[in-house]
Short mmCIF file of C-alpha atoms in Angstrom, two decimals:
data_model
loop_
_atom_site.label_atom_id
_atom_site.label_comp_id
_atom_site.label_asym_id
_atom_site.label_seq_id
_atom_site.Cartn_x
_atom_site.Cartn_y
_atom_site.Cartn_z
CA UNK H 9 8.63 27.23 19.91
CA UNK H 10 6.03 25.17 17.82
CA UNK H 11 8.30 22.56 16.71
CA UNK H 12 9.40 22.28 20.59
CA UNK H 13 5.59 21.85 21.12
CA UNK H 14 5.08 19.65 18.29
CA UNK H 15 7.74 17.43 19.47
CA UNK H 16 6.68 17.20 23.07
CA UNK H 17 2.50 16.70 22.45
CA UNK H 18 2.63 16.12 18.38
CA UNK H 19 1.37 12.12 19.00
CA UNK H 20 -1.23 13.37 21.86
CA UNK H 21 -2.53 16.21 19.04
CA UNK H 22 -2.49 13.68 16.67
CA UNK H 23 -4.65 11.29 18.38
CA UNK H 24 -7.19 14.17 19.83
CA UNK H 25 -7.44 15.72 16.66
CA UNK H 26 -8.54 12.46 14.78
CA UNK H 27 -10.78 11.43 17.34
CA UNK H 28 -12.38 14.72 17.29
CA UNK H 29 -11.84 15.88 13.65
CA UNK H 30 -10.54 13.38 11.13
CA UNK H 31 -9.31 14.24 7.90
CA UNK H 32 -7.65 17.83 8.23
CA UNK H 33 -5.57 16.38 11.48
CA UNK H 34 -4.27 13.13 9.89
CA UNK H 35 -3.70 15.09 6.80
CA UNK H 36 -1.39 17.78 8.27
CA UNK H 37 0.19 14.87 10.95
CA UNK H 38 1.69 13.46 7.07
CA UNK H 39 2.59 16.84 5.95
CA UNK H 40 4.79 17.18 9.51
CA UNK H 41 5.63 13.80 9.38
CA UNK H 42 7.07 14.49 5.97
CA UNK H 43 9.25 17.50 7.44
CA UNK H 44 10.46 15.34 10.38
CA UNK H 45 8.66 17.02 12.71
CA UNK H 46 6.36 13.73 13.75
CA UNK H 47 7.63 10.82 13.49
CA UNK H 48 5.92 8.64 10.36
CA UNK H 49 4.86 5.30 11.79
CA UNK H 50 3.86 6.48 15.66
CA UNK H 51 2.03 9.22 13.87
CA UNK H 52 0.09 6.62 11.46
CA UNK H 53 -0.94 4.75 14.72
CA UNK H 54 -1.78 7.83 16.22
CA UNK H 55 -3.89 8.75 13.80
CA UNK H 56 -5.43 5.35 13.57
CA UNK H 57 -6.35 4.85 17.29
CA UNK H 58 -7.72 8.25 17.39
CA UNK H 59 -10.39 7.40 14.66
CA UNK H 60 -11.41 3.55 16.08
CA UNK H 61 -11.76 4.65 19.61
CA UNK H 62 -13.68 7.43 19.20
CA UNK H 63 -16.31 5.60 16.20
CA UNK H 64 -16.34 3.00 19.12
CA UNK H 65 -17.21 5.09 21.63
CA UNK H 66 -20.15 6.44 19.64
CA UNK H 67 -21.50 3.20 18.67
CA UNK H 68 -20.85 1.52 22.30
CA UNK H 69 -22.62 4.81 23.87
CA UNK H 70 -25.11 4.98 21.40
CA UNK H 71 -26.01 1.42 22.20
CA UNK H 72 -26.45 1.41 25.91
CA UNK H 73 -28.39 4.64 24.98
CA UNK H 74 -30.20 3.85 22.20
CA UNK H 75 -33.66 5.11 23.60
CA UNK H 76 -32.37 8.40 25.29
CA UNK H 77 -34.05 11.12 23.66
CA UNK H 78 -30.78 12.78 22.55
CA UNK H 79 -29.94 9.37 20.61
CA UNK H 80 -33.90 8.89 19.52
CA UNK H 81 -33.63 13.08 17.90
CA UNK H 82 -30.38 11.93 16.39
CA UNK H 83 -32.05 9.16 14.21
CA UNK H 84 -35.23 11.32 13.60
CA UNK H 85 -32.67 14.05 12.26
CA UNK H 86 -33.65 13.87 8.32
CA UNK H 87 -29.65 13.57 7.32
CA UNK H 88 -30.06 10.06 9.45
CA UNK H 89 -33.54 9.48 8.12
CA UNK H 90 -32.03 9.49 4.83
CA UNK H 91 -28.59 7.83 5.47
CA UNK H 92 -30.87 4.81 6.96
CA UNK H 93 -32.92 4.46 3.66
CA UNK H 94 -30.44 4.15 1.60
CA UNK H 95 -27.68 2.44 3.68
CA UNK H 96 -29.03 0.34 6.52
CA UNK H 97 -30.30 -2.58 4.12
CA UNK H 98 -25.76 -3.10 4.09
CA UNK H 99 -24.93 -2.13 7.52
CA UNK H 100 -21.83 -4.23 7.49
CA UNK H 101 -20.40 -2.29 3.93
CA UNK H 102 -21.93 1.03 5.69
CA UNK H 103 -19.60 0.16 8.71
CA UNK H 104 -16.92 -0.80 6.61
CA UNK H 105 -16.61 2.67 4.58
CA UNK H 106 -18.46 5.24 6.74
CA UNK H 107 -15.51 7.02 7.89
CA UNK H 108 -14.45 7.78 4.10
CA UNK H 109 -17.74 9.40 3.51
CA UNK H 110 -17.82 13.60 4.63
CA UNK H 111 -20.11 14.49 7.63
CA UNK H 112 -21.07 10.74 8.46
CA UNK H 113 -18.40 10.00 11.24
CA UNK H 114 -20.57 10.81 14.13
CA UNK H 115 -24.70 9.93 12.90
CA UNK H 116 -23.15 6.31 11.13
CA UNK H 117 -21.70 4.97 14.42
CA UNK H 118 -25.33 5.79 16.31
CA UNK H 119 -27.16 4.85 13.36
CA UNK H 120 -25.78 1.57 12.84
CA UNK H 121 -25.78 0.85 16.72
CA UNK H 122 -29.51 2.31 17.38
CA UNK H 123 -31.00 1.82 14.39
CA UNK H 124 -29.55 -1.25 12.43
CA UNK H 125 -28.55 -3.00 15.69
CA UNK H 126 -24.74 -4.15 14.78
CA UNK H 127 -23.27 -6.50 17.29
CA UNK H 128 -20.35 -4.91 18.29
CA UNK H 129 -18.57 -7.97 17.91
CA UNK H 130 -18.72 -7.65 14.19
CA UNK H 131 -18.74 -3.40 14.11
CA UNK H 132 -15.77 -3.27 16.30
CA UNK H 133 -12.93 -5.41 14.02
CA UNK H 134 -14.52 -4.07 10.91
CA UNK H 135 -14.11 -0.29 12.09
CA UNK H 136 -10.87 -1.34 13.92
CA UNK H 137 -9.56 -2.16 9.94
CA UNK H 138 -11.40 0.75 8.30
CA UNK H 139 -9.89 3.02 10.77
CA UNK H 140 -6.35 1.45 9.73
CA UNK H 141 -6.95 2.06 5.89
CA UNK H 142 -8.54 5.62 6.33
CA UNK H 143 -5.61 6.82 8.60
CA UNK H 144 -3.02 5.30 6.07
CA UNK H 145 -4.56 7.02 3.22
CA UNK H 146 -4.50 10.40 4.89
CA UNK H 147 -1.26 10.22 6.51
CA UNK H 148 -0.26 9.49 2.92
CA UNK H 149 -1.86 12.10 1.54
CA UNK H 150 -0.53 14.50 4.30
CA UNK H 151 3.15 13.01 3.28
CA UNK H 152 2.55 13.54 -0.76
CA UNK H 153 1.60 17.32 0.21
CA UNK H 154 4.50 17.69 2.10
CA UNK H 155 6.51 16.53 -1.01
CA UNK H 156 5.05 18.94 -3.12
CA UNK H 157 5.83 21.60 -0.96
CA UNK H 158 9.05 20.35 -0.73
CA UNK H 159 9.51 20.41 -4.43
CA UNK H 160 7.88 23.60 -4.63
CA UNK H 161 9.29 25.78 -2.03
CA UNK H 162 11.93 23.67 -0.76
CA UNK H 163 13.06 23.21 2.69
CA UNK H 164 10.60 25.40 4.47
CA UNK H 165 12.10 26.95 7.89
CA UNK H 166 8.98 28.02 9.64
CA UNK H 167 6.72 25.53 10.78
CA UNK H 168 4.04 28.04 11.06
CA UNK H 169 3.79 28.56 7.54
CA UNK H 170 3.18 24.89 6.71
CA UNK H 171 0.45 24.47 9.38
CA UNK H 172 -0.66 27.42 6.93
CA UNK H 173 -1.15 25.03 4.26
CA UNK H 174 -4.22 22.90 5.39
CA UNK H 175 -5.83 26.06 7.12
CA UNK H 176 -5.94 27.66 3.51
CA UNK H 177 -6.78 24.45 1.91
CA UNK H 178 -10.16 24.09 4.60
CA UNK H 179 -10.96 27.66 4.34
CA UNK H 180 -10.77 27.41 0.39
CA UNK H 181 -13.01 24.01 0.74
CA UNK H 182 -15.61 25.63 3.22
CA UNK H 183 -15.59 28.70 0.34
CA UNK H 184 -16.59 26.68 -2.42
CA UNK H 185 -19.41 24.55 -0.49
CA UNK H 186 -20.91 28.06 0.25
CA UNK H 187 -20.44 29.09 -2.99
CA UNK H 188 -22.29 26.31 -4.59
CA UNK H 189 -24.57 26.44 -1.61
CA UNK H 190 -25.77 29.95 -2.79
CA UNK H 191 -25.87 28.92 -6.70
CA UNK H 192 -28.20 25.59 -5.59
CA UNK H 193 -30.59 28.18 -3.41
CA UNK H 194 -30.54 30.79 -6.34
CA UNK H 195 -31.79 28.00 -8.71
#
């Protein structure tokens, strides 16, 4: 029944997810793509077109918006005070490698389009090739891991328990950042 659904609304998920969420969903689209269950190159472009139109979105809404008050608390937020004193003196590198850094894909887009006042003109192609790279990488990554399993378990039959996989890898993620969350407080 998943596979049926995977191979009906895989591409849609695919794109969704990476506007949405990012890494996890391009990640496991190249561990499915690796079993055959997405197809490799639609699921790349998938992946890619779900990251560039949604950090053009944000920067194109943030920019038409830039003095709403939701946009104005955004900036004042200190993770954005902080990401514009040490990043928005190279606005066009922050642009360029944003979407590689964790937790920045939604505050970069509004900073850079409130705050260091990108033209779109240059933002847009720039993300448009960022967006490219990042959703090659992860795809990549998604189709190593599905390798290694491969290797490891061989041909796995359910589909359910390789969706599994990145669950257990982002609960075991989320485990250690509260773990060393708890030793920084305790120090």
């Amino acid at each position: 029944m998943i596979d049926a659904l995977i191979a009906k609304y895989g591409l849609i998920i695919v794109y969704l997810g990476c506007a949405l969420e990012g890494d996890t969903v391009a990640i496991t689209s190249g561990l499915l793509a690796h079993h055959k269950l997405l197809p490799l190159w639609p699921t790349l472009a998938a992946a890619w077109a779900g990251a560039w139109s949604a950090d053009a979105v944000i920067f194109l809404l943030a920019r038409h918006y830039r003095d709403h008050p939701r946009v104005l608390r955004l900036l004042a937020h200190p993770v954005s005070q902080k990401m514009a004193r040490r990043f928005l003196g190279r606005p066009v590198l922050l642009a360029a490698v944003f979407r590689f850094l964790p937790g920045m894909r939604t505050v970069t887009p509004v900073l850079l389009a409130a705050g260091a006042r990108l033209s779109p003109a240059l933002y847009l192609p720039l993300t448009c090739v960022s967006a490219l790279v990042w959703a090659g990488v992860m795809v990549v990554i998604g189709h190593g891991i599905g390798g290694l399993v491969h290797r490891i378990w061989g041909h796995v039959d359910r589909t359910e328990l390789l969706l599994a996989l990145p669950v257990l890898l982002v609960a075991l993620f989320l485990g250690h950042r509260l773990w060393q969350m708890r030793r920084d407080l305790r120090e």
